Tab-separated table of C-alpha atoms and ligand atoms in Angstrom:
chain	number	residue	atom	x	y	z
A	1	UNK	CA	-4.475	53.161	3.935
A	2	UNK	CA	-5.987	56.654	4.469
A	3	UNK	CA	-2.954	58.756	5.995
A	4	UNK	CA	0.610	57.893	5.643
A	5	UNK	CA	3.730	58.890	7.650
A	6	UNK	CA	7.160	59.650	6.366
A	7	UNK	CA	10.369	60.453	8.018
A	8	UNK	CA	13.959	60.516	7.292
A	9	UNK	CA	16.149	59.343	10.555
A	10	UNK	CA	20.085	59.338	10.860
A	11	UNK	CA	22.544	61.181	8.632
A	12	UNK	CA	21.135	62.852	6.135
A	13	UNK	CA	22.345	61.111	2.114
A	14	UNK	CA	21.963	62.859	-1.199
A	15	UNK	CA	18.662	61.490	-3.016
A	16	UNK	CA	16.474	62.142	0.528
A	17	UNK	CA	14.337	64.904	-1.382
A	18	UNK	CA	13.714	62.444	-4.357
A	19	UNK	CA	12.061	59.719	-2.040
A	20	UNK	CA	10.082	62.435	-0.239
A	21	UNK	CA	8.785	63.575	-3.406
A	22	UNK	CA	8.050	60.039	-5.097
A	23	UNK	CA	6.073	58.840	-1.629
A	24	UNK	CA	3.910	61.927	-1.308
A	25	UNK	CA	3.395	62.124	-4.915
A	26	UNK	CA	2.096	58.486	-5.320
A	27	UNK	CA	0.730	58.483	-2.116
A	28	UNK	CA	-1.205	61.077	-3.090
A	29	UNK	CA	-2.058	60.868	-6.694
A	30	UNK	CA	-2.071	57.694	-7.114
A	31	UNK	CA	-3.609	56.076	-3.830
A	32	UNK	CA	-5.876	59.135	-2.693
A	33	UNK	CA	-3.963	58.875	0.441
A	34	UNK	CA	-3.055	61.891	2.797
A	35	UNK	CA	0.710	61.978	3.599
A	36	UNK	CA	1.694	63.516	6.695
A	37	UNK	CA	5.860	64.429	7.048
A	38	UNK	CA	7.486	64.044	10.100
A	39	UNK	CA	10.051	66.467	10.995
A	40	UNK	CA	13.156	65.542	12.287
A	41	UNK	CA	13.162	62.061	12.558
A	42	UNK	CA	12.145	59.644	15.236
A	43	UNK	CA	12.095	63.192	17.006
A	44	UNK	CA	9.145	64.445	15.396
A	45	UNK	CA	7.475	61.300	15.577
A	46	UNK	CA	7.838	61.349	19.706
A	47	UNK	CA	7.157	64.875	19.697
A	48	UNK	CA	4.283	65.878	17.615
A	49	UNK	CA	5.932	67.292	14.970
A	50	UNK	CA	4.608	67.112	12.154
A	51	UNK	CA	3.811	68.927	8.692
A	52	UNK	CA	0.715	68.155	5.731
A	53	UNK	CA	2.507	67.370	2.642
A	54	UNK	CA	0.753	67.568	-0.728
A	55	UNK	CA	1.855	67.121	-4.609
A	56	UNK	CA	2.718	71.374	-4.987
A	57	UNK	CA	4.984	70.597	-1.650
A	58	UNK	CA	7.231	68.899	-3.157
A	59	UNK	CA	7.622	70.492	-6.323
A	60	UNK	CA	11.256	71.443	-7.130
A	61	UNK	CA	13.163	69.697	-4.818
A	62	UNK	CA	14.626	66.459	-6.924
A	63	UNK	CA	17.565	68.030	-7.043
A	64	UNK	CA	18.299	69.509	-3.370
A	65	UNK	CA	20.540	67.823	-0.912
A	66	UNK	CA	19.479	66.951	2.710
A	67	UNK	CA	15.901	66.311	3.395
A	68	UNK	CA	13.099	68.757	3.763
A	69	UNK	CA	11.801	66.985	6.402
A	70	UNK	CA	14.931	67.259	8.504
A	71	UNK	CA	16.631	64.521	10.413
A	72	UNK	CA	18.008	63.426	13.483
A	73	UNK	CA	20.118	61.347	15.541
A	74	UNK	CA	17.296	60.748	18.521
A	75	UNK	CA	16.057	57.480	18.318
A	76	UNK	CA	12.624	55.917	20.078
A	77	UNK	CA	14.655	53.337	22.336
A	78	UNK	CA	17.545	55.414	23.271
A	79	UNK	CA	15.504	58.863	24.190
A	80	UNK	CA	12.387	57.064	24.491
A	81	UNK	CA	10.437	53.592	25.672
A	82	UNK	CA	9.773	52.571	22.502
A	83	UNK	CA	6.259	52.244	20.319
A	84	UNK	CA	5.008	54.262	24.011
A	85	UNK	CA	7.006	57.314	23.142
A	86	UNK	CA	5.204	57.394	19.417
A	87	UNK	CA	1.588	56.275	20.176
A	88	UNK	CA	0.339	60.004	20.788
A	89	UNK	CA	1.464	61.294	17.101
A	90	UNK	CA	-0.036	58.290	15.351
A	91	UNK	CA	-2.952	58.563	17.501
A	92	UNK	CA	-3.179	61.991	16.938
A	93	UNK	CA	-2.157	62.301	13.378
A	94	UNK	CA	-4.597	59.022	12.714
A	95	UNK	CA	-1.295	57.289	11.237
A	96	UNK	CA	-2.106	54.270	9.520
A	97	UNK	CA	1.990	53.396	8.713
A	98	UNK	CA	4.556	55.504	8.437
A	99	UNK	CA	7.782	55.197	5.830
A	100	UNK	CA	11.076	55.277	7.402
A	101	UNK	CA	13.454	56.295	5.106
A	102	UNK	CA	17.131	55.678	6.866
A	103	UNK	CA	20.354	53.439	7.615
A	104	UNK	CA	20.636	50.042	9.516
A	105	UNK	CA	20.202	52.554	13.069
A	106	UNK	CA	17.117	53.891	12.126
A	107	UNK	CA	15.861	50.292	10.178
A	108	UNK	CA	16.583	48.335	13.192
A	109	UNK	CA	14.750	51.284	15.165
A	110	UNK	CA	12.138	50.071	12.914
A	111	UNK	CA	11.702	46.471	12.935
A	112	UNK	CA	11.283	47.072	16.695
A	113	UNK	CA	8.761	49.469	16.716
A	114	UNK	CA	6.969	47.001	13.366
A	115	UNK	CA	7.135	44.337	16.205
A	116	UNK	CA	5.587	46.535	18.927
A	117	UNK	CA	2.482	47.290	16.529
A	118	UNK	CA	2.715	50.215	14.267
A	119	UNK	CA	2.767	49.697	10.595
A	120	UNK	CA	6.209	50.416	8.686
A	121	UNK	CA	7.793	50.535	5.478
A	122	UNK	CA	11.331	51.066	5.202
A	123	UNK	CA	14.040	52.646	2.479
A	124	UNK	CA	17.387	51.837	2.841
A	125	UNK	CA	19.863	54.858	2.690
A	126	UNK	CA	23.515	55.819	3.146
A	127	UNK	CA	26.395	56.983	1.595
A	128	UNK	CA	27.875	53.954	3.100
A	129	UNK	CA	26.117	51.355	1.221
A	130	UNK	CA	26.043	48.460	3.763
A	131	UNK	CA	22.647	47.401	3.737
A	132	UNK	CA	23.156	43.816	2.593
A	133	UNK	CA	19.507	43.007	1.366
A	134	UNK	CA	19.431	45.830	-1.021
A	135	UNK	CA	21.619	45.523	-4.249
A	136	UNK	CA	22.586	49.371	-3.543
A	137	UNK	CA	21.606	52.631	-1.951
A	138	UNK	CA	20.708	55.732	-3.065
A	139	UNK	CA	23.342	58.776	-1.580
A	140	UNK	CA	26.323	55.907	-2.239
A	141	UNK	CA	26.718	57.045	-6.103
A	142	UNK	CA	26.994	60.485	-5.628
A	143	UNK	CA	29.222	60.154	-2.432
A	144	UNK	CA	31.407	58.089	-4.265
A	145	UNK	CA	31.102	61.175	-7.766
A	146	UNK	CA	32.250	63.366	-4.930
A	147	UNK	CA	34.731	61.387	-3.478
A	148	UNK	CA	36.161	60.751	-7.247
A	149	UNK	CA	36.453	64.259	-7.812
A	150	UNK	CA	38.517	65.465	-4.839
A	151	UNK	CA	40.950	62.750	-5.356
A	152	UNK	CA	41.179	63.659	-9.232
A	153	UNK	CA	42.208	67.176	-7.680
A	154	UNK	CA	44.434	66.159	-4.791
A	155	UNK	CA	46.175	63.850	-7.682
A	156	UNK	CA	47.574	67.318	-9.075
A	157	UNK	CA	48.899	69.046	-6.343
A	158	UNK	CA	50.544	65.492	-4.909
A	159	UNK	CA	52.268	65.363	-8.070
A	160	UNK	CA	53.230	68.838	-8.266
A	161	UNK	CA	54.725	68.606	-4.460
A	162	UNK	CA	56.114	65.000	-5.071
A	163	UNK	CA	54.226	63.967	-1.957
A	164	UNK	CA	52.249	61.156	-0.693
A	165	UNK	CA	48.039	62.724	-0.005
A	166	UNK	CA	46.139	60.456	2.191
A	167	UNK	CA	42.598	60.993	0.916
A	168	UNK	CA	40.133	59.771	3.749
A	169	UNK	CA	36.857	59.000	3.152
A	170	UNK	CA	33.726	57.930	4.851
A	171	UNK	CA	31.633	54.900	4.763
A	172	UNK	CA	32.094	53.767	8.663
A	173	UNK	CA	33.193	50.359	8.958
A	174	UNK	CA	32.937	48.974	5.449
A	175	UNK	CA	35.205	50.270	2.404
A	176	UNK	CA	32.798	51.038	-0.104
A	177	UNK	CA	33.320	54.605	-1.030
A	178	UNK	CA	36.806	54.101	-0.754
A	179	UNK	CA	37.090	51.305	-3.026
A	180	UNK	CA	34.948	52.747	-5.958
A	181	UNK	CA	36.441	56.138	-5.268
A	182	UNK	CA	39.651	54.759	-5.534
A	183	UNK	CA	39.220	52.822	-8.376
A	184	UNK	CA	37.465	55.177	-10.358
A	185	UNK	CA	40.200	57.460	-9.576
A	186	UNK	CA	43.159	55.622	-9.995
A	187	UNK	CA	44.386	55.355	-6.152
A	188	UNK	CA	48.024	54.010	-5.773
A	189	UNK	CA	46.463	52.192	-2.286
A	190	UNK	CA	43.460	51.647	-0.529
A	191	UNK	CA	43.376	51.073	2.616
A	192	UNK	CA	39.875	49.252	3.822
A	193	UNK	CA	38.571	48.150	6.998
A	194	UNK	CA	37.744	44.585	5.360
A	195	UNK	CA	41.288	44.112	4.757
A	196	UNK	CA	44.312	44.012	7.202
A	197	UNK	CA	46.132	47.752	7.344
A	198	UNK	CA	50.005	46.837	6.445
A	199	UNK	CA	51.300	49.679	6.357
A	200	UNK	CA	54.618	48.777	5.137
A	201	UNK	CA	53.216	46.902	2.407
A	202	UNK	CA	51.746	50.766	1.405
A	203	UNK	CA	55.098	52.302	2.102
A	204	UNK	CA	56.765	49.473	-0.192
A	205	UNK	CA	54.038	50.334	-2.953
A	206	UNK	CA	55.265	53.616	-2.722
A	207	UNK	CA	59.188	53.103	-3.068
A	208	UNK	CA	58.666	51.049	-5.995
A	209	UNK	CA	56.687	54.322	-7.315
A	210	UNK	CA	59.673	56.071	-7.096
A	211	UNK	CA	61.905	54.100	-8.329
A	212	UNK	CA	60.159	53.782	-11.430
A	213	UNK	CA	60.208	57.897	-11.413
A	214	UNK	CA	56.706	58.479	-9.923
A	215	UNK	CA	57.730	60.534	-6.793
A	216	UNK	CA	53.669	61.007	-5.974
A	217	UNK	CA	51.365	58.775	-4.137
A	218	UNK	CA	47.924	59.356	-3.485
A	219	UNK	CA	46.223	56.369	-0.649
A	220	UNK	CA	42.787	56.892	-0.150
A	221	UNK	CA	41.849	55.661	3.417
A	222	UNK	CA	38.481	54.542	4.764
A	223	UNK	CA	37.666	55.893	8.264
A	224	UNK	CA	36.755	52.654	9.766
A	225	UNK	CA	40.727	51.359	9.074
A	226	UNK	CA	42.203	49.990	12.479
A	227	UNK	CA	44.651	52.969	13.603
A	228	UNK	CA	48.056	52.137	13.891
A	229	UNK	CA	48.349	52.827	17.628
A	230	UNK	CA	45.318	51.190	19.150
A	231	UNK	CA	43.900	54.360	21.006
A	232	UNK	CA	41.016	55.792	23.232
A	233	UNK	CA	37.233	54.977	21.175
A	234	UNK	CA	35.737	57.893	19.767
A	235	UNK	CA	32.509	59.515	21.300
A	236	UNK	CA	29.781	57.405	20.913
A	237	UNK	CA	26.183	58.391	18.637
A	238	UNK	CA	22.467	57.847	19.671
A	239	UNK	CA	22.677	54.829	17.222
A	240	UNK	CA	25.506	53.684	19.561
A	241	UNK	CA	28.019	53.715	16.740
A	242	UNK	CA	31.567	55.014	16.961
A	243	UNK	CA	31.712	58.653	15.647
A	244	UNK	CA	34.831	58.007	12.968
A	245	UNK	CA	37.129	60.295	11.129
A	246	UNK	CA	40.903	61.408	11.465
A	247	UNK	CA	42.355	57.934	11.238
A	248	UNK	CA	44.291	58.989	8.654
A	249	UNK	CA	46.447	61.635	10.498
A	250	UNK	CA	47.488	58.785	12.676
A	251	UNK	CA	48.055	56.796	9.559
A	252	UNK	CA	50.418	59.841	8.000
A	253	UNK	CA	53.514	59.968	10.455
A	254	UNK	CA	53.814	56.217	9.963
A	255	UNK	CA	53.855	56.085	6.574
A	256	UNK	CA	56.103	58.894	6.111
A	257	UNK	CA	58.556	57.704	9.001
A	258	UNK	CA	58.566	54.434	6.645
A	259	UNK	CA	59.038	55.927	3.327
A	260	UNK	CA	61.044	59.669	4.047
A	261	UNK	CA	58.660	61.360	2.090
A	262	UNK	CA	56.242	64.151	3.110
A	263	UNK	CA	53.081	63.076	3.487
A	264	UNK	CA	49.646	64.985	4.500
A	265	UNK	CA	46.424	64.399	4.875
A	266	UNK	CA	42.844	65.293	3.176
A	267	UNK	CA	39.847	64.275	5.247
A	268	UNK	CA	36.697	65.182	3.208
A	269	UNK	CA	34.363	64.396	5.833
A	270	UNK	CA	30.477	65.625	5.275
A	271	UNK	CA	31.264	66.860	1.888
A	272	UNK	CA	30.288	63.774	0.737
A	273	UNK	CA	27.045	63.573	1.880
A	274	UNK	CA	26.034	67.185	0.831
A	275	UNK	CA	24.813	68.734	-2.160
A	276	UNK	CA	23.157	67.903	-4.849
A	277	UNK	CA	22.432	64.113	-5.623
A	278	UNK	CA	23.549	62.433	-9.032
A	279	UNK	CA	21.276	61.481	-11.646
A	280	UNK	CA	21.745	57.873	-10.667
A	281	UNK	CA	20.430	58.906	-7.192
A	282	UNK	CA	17.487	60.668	-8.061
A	283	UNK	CA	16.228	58.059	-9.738
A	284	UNK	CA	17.113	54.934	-7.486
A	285	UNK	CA	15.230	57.455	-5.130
A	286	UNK	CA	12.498	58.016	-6.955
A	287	UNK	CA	12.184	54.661	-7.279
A	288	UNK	CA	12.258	53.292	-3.589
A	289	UNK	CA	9.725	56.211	-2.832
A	290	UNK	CA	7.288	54.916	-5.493
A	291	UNK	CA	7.690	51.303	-4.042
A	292	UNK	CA	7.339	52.376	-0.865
A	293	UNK	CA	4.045	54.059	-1.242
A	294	UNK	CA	2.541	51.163	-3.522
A	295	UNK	CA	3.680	48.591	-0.413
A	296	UNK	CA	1.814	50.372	2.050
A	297	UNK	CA	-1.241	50.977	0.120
A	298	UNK	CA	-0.917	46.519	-0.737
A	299	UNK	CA	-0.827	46.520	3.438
A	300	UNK	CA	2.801	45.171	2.880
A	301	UNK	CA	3.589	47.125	6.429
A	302	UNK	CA	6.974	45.594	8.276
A	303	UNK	CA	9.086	45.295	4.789
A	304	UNK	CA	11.709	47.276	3.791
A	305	UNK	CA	11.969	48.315	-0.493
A	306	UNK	CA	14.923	46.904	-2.023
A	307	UNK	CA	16.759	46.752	-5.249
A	308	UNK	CA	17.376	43.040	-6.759
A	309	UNK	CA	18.906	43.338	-10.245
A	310	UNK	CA	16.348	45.829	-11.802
A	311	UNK	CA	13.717	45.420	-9.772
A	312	UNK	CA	12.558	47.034	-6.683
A	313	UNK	CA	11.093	44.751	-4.087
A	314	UNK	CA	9.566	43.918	-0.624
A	315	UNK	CA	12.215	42.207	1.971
A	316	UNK	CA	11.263	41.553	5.175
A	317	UNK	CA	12.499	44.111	7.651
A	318	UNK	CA	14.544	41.354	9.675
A	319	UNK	CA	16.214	40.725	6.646
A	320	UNK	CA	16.877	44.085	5.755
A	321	UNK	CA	18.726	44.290	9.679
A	322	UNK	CA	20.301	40.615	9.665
A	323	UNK	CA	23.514	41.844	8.356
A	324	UNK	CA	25.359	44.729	6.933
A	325	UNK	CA	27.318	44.258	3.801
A	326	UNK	CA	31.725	44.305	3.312
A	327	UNK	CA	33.565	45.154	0.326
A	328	UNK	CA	34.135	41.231	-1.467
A	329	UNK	CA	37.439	40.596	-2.186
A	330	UNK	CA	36.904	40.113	-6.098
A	331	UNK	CA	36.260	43.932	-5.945
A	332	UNK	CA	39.041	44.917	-3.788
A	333	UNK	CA	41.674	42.381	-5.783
A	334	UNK	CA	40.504	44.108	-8.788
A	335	UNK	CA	41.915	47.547	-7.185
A	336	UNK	CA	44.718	46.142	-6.266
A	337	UNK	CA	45.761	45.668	-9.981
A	338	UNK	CA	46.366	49.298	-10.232
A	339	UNK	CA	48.187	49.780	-7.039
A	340	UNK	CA	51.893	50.943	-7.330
B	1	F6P	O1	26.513	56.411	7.933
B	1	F6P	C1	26.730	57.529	7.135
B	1	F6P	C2	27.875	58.357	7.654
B	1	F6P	O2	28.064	59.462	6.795
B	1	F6P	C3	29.179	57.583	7.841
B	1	F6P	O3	29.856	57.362	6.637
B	1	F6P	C4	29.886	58.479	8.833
B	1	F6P	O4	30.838	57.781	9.610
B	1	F6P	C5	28.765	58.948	9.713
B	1	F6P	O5	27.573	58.855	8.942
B	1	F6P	C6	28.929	60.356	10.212
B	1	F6P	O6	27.835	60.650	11.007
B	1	F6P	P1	27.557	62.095	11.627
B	1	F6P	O7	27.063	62.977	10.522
B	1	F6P	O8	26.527	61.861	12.673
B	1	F6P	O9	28.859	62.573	12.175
């Protein structure tokens, strides 16, 4: 492997900068490879857009949020025809793989393009930590820090007002953030996509709250909870998913026509996925992006790194896009011991 690709595709995840870093710097060092970002995405990659990276270009940017590369929702099969629309810039760029750092869009972009011909490694990211063949990702542990801490501080002021504060919080269709987050900060419900939405079983948590003299609730909601009124779909990304969020200002007359009390609404929305990333993430990150550059100088091209236990290792990319991962039900029960 003399020149290798990297790109970050999809919402951007705390911890993006530290897997930059780690792939050009082993890349580099390590493998006498030349590393050549991609900006933007799969955009940059159809486009020509491209930027030299070397060891002094990464240098001081562990701890910044986003990605220096930039990202993107465009995607080669949805704005493109595939390994067709990329062929000039690995031509060009004499590409001999190219990391793809993103979620299960951007992976499954991926294993398609791996299939077509062109040499991939993948990293698993997102706040949402779904990716079922990876133990966790990195951008989950600090979305869930930030999560923690806005419900800590929305715990005050619900007490102070003696009113319910729907927290919502992202993490698409699976629970994830919203369990941990809830957990670690003591949520009287959680409502989760993986579990049927009662809400009167919420509003019945909460009367037995007050009757025991706690005249505060705070629910933390997942966006990807089943509104109450089955409505119009969202708009639609380039991944094809549902663009979520808001749920829980459907969810808020309901429950406060069913308990009496006032009830509002906190949506924290991209807040989560800025900023700086946690320790934890930094070095999961640095981790993957070390992996990631030793597979592709072994030739391990169409795998994806992973974390098993302690170990970081090389799944198969269909593996890595055969199934997303739910909250399990020995996690959630385990919340559920501290609702009410
Ligand atoms: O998949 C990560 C995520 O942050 C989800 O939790 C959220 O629903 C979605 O991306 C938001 O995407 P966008 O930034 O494109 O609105």
């Amino acid at each position: 492997m003399n020149v290798l690709g990297i790109l970050t595709a999809g919402g951007d995840c705390p911890g993006l900068n530290a897997v930059i870093r780690a792939v050009v710097s082993r890349a580099t060092i390590e493998h006498g490879a030349e590393v050549v970002g991609i900006l933007n995405g799969w955009e940059g990659l159809m486009q020509g857009k491209v930027r030299a990276l070397d060891r002094d270009d990464v240098r001081g940017i562990l701890q910044r949020g986003g990605t220096i590369l930039g990202s993107s929702r465009m995607d080669p099969y949805v704005h493109g025809d595939g390994y067709a629309s990329i062929a000039r810039t690995v031509r060009d760029n004499g590409l001999d793989g190219v990391v793809v750092v993103g979620g299960d869009g951007t992976l499954a972009s991926a294993l398609k393009l791996s299939k077509e011909g062109l040499n991939v490694i993948g990293v698993p990211k997102t706040i949402d930590n779904d990716i079922d063949a990876t133990d966790t990702t990195f951008g989950f542990n600090t979305a869930v820090e930030i999560a923690t801490e806005a419900i800590d501080r929305i715990t005050t002021t619900a007490e102070a007002h003696h009113r319910i504060m729907l927290v919502e919080v992202m993490g698409r269709t699976r629970g994830w953030i919203a369990v941990y987050s809830g957990i670690a900060a003591g949520a009287d419900a959680i409502l989760i996509p993986e579990a049927p939405c009662d809400l009167q079983e919420c509003a019945d948590i909460i009367h037995a709250r007050h009757r025991r003299g706690h005249r505060y609730s705070v629910v933390v909601v997942a966006e990807g909870v089943e509104p109450p009124v089955a409505g119009e779909k969202g708009a639609i990304d380039a991944f094809g998913f549902e663009r979520l969020g808001g749920v829980a200002y459907q969810i808020a007359p309901v429950l406060e026509e069913l308990t009496g009390f006032e009830t509002r609404v906190t949506v924290l929305g991209h807040i989560q996925r800025g900023g700086t990333p946690s320790a934890y993430d930094r070095v999961l990150g640095t981790r993957f992006g070390v992996g990631a550059a030793d597979f592709a100088a072994e030739g391990k091209w169409g795998t994806m790194v992973a974390l098993r236990g302690r170990n970081i290792v090389p799944v198969t990319l269909e593996e890595a896009c055969a199934s997303t991962r739910g909250v399990d039900e020995k996690l959630f029960d385990t919340a559920k011991v501290f609702f009410g």
